[in-house]
Short mmCIF file of C-alpha atoms in Angstrom, two decimals:
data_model
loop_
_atom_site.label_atom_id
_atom_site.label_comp_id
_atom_site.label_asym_id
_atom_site.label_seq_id
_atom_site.Cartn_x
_atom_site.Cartn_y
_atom_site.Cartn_z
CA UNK A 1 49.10 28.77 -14.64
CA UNK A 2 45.72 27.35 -14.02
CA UNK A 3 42.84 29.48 -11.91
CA UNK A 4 40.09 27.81 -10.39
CA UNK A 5 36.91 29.96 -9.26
CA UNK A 6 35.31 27.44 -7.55
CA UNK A 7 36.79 25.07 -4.47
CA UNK A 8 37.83 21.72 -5.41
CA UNK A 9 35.49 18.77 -4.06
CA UNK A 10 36.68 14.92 -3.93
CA UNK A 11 33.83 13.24 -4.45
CA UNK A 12 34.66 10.04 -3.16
CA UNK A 13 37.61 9.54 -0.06
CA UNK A 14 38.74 7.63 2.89
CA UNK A 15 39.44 9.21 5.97
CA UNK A 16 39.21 5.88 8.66
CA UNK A 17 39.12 6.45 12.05
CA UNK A 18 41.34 7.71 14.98
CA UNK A 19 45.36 7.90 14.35
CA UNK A 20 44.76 7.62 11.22
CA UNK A 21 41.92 9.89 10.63
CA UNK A 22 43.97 12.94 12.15
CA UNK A 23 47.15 11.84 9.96
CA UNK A 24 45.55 11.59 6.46
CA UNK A 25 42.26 13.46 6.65
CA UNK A 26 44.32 17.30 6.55
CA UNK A 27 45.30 16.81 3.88
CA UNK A 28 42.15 16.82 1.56
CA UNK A 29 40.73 19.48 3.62
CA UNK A 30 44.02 21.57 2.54
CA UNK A 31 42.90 21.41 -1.01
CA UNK A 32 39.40 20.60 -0.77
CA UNK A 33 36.02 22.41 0.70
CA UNK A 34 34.17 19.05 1.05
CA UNK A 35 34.39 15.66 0.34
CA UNK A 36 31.83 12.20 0.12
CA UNK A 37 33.43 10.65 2.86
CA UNK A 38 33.41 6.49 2.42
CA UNK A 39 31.40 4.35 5.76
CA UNK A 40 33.50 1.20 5.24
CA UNK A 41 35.31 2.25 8.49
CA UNK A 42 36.11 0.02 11.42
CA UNK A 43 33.33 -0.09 12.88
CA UNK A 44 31.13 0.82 9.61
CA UNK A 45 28.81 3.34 9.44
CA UNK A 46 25.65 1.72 9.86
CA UNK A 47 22.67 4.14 10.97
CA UNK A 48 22.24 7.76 11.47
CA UNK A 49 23.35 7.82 14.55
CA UNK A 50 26.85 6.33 13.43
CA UNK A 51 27.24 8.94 10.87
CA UNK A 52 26.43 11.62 13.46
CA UNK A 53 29.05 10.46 15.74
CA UNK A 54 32.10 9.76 13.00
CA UNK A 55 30.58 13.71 11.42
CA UNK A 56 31.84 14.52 15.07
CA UNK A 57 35.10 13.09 14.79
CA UNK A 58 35.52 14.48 11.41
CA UNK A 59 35.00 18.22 12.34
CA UNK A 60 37.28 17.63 15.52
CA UNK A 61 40.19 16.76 13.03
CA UNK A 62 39.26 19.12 10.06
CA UNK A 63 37.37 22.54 11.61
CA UNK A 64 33.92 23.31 10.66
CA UNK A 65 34.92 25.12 7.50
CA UNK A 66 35.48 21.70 5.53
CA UNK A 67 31.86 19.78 4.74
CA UNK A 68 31.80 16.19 5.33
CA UNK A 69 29.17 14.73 2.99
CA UNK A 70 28.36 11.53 5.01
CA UNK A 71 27.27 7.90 3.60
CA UNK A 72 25.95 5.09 5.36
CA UNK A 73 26.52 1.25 4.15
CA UNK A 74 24.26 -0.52 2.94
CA UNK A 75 23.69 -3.91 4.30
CA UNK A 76 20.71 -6.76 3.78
CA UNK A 77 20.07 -5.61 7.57
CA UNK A 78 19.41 -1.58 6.83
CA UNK A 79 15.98 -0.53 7.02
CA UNK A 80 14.36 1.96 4.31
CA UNK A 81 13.39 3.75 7.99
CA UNK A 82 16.88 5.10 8.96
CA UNK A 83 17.15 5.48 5.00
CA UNK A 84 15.05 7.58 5.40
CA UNK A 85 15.81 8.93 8.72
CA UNK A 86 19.21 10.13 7.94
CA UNK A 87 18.94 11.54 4.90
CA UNK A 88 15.51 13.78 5.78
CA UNK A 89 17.74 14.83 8.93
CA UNK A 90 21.00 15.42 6.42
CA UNK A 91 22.80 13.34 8.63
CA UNK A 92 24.45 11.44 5.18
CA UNK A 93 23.73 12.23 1.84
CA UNK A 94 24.04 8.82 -0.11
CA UNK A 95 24.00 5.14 0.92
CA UNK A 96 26.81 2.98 -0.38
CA UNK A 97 26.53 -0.35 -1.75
CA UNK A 98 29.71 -3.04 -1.30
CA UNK A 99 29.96 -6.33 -3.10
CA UNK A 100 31.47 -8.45 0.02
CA UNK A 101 34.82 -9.85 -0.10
CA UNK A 102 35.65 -6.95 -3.09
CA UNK A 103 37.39 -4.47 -1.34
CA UNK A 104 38.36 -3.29 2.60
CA UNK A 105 35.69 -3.96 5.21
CA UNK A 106 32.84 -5.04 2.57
CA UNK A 107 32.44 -8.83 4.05
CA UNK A 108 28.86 -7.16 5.45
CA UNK A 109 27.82 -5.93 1.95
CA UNK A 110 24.84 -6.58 -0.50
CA UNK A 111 25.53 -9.95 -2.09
CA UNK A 112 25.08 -9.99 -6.27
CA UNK A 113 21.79 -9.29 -7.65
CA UNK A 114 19.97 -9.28 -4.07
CA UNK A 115 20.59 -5.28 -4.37
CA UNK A 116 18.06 -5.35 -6.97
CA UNK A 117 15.42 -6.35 -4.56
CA UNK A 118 16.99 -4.56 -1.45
CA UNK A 119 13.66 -2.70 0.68
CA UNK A 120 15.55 0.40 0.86
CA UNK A 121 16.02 1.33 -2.53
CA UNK A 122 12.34 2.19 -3.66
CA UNK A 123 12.56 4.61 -0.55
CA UNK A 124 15.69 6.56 -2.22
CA UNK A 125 13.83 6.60 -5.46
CA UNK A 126 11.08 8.78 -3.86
CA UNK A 127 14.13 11.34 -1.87
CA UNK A 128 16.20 12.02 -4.68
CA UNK A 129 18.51 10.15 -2.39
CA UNK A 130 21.81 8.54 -4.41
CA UNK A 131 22.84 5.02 -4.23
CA UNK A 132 26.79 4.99 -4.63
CA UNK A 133 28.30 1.40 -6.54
CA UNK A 134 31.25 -0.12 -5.97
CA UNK A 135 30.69 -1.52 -9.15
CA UNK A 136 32.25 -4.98 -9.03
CA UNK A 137 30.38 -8.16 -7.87
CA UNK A 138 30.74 -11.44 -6.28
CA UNK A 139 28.01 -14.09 -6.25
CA UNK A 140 26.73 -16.81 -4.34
CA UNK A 141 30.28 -17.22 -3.30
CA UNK A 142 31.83 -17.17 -6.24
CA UNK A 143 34.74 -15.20 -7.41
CA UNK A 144 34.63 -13.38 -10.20
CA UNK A 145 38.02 -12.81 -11.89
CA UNK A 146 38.82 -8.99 -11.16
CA UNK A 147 39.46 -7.97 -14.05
CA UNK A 148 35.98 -9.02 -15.40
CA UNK A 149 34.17 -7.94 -11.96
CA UNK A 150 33.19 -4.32 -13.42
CA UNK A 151 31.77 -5.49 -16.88
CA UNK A 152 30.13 -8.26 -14.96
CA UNK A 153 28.51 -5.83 -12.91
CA UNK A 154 27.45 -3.76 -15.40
CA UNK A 155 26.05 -6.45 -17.54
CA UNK A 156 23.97 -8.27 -14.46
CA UNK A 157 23.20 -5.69 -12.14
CA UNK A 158 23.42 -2.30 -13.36
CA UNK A 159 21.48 -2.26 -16.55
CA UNK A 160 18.50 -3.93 -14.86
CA UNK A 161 19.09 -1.29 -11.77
CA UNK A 162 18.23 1.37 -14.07
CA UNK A 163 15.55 0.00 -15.82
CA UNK A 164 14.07 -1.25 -12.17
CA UNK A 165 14.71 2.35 -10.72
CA UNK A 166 14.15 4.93 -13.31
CA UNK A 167 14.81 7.26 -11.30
CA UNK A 168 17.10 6.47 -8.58
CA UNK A 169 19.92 8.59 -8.79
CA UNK A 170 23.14 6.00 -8.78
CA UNK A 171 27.06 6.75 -8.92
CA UNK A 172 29.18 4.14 -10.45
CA UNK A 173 32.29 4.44 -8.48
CA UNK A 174 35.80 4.77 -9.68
CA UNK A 175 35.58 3.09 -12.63
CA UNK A 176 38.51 1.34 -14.09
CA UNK A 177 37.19 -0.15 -17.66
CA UNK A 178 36.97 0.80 -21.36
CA UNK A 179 33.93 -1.21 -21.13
CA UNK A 180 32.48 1.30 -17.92
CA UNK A 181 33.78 4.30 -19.64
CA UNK A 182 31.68 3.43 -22.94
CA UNK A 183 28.52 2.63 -20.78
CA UNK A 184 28.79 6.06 -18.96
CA UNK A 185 29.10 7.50 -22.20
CA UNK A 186 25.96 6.12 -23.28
CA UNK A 187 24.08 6.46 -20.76
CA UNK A 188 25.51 8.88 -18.46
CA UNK A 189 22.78 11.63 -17.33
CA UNK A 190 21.87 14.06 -14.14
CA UNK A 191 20.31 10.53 -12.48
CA UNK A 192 23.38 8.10 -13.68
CA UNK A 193 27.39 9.70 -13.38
CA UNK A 194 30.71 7.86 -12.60
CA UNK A 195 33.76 8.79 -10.55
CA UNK A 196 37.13 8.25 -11.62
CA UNK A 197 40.46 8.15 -9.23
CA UNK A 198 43.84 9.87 -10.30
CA UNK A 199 45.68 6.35 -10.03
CA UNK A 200 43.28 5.15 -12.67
CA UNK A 201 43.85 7.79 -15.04
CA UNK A 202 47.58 7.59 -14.61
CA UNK A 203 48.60 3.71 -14.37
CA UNK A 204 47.56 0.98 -15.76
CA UNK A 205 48.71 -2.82 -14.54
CA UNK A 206 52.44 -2.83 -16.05
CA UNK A 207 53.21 -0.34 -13.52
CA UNK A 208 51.85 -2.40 -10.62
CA UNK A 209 53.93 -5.20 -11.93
CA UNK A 210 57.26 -3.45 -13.31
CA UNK A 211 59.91 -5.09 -11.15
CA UNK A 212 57.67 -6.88 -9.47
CA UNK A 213 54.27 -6.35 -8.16
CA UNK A 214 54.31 -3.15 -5.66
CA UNK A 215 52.18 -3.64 -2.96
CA UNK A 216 51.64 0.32 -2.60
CA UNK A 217 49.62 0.49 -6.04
CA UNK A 218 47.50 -2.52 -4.82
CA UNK A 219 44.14 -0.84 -5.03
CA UNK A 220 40.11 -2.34 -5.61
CA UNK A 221 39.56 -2.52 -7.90
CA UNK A 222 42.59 -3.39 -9.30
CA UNK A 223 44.36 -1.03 -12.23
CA UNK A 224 43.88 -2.93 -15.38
CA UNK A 225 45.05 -2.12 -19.40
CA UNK A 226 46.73 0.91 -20.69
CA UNK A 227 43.84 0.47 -23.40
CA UNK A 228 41.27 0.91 -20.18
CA UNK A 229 43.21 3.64 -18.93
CA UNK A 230 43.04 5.50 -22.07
CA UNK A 231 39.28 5.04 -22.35
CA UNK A 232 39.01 6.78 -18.66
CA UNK A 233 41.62 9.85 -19.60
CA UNK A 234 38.94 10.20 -23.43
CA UNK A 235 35.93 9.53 -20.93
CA UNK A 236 37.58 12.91 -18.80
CA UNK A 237 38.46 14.77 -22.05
CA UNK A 238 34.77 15.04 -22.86
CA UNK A 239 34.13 17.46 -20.29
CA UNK A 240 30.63 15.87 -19.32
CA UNK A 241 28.89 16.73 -16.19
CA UNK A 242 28.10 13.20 -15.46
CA UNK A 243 32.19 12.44 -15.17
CA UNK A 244 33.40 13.26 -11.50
CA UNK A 245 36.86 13.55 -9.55
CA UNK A 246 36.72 10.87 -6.98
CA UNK A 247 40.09 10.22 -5.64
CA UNK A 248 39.47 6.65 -3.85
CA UNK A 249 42.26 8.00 -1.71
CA UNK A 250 42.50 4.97 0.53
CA UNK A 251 45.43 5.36 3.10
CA UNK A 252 46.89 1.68 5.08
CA UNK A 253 49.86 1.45 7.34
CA UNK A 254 52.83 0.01 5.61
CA UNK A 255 52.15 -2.81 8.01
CA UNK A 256 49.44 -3.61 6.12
CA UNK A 257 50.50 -3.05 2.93
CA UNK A 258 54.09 -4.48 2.97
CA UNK A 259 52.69 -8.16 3.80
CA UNK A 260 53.97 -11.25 2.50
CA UNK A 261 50.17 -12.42 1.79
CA UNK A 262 47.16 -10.41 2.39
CA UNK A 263 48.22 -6.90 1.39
CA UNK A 264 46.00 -4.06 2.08
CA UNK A 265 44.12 -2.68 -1.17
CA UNK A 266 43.94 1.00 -1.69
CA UNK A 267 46.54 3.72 -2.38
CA UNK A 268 46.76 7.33 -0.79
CA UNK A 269 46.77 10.04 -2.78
CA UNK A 270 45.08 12.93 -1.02
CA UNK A 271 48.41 14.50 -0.12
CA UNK A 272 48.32 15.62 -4.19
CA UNK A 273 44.76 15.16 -4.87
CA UNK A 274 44.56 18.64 -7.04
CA UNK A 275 47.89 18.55 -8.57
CA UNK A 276 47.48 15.26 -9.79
CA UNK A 277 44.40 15.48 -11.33
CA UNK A 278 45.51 18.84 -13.12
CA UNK A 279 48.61 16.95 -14.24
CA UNK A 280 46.64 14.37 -15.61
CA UNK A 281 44.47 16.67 -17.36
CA UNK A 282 47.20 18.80 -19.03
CA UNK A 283 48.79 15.23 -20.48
CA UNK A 284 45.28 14.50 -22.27
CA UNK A 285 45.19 18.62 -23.24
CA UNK A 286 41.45 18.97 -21.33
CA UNK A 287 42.64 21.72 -18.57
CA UNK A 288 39.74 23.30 -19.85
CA UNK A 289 37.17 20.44 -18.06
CA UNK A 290 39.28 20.69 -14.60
CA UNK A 291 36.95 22.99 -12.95
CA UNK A 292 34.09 20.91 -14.29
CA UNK A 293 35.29 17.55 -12.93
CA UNK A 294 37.19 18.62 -10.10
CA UNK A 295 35.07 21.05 -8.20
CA UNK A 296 31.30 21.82 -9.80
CA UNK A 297 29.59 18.00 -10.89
CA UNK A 298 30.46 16.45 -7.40
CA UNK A 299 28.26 18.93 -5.68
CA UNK A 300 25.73 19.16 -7.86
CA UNK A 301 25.02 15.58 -8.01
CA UNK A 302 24.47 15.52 -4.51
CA UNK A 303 22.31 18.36 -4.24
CA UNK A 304 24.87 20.75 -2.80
CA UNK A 305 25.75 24.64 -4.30
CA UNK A 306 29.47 24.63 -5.41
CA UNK A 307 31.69 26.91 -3.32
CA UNK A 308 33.02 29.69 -4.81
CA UNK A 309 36.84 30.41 -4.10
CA UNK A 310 39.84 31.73 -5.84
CA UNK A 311 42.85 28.69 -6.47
CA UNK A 312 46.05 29.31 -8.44
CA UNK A 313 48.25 26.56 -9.62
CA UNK A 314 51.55 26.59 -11.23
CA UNK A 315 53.78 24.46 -12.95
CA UNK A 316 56.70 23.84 -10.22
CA UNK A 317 58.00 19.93 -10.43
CA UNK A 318 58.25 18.91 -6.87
CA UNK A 319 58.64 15.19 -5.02
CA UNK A 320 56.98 13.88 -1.88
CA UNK A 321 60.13 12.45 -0.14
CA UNK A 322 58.81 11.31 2.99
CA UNK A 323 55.94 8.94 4.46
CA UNK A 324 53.23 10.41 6.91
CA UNK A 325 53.66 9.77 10.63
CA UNK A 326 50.66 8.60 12.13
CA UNK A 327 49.61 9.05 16.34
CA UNK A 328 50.29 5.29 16.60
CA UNK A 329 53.62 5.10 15.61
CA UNK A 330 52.97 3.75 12.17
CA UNK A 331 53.19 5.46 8.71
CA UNK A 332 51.35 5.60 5.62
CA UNK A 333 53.50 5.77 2.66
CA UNK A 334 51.76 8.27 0.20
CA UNK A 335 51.64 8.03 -3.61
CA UNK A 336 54.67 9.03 -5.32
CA UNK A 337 57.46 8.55 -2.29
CA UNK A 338 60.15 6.23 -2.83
CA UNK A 339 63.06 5.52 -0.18
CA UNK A 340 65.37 6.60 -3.51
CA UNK A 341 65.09 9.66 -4.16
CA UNK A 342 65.75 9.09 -8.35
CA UNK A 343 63.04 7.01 -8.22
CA UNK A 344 60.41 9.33 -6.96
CA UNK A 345 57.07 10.60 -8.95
CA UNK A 346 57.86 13.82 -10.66
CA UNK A 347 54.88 16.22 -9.50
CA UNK A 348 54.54 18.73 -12.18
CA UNK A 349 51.81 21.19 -10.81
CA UNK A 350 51.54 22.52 -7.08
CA UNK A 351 48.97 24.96 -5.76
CA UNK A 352 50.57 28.35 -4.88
CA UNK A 353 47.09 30.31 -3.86
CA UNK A 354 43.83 28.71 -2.16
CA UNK A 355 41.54 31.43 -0.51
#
């Protein structure tokens, strides 16, 4: 049995838009008390007044008890004035920056080293405002191999980031390398932490490509070595506060992801968000940083008190053995479901008390 005293809090998650929004977004609210909910919707979220409107949407399909932490995208066409506009009004939090052509909807992103000299960034320095990395990159129309994109990144745009901006707050998301995981670890601090998803710490790339490649662990970035994945799970162990639970939970229709070319990146796990992680956490024997990760460094980086609460889990192996109906007609085929029922992930943990 594991007791939480504080709510869980997924730092980083996809909730889309419409059909879909009502479908998956329950489900993190069910374990969760807030979330940093991702702008690379269609249509993004682009100024305040965007992030207003989808905060209305949000609370229409999740109640005003759960707290949508809003973002806005960054683009070469935002102005440090709604920068500064939305976050002075707490209308979003954090701005997110996407390396185009890297992951879903990120075509309109910051191109390459131009962040480094992007007009709104000075104005976050001075607001304690945090700039959130998809930390992979792209440039001058050049693709970098995806497996090198993070290290890349790292090596050309966020070392001279930090030096540039001493003390712009920045959150490397879900990070997928050993060579990420020793960077944090060096230089992780109250103005520099990472997120990490649950599919990161639990697969690595043989299991995207055992029997073939499986378009429903297609994610951005993509799941790489078992050596990276055991950097990520020591990274966790540590029980740092600059290491955060960000599920990435990214939900598609199987239309999109079972494609013959062009499948859909990103895999939904919000239906298991908690258990998962605690899983994960009792493989590596660091149940004792679960709290810490899970549901106190999220808020704290963003400025936010932790909520206090009361959960209970216990071990009880269960399966998810069906896909999610969505308002449309399609379905999103969650993490773990298999149409045979031998060959469905073995959840170890459930939660039995959340008040």
């Amino acid at each position: 049995m594991v007791i939480l005293h504080y709510a869980p809090f997924d730092a980083h998650v996809h909730f889309r838009r419409a059909h879909l929004l009502k479908a998956v977004a329950p489900y993190t609210a069910r374990q969760c008390w807030g979330a940093v909910v991702m702008p690379n919707t269609a249509p993004h979220i682009l100024t305040p007044e965007d992030a207003r409107r989808y905060k209305i949407d949000v609370a229409a399909s999740l109640g005003e008890r759960f707290f949508p932490v809003m973002t806005g995208y960054l683009t070469p066409q935002t102005t440090p004035e709604d920068v500064e506009c939305g976050f002075k009004g707490r209308v979003w939090y954090a701005m997110k920056a996407y390396p185009p052509g890297a992951t879903t909807h990120s075509a309109e992103g910051v191109a390459g080293r131009a962040l480094l000299h992007h007009p709104a960034l000075p104005v976050m320095q001075e607001l304690g405002m945090p700039l959130l990395l998809h930390g992979e990159v792209n440039f001058d129309g050049v693709e970098v191999d995806p497996y090198d994109r993070e290290a890349v990144f790292i090596d050309e745009v966020l070392g001279e980031l930090l030096t540039r901006y001493p003390r712009l707050k920045i959150s490397l998301e879900h990070i997928t390398t050993e060579y990420a995981a020793t960077f944090i670890q060096k230089h992780g601090s109250d103005r520099l932490v990472c997120t990490i998803t649950a599919h990161h710490l639990l697969l690595d790339r043989r299991d995207f490509f055992r029997g073939g490649p499986n378009p429903h662990l297609h994610c951005w970035p993509v799941l790489k070595r078992s050596g990276d994945r055991e950097a990520l799970r020591a990274l966790v162990a540590r029980n740092t506060s600059f290491v955060i639970a960000g599920s990435d939970s990214a939900p598609h229709p199987t239309t999109s992801k079972e494609r013959a070319c062009g499948c859909a990146g990103g895999v939904f796990t919000a239906h298991a968000l908690v258990p998962l992680y605690t899983q994960i956490l009792e493989e590596i024997g660091a149940l004792d940083a679960l709290e810490n990760f899970l549901c106190l460094n999220g808020p704290r980086f963003f400025s936010i008190s932790p909520k206090r609460a009361h959960m209970v889990l216990r071990q009880s192996p269960w399966t998810m053995n069906t896909c999610i109906p969505v308002g449309d007609g399609s379905v999103v085929r969650p993490f773990g479901y298999h149409e045979n029922p031998e060959e469905r992930f073995q959840f170890s943990w459930r939660i039995s008390e959340f008040v």
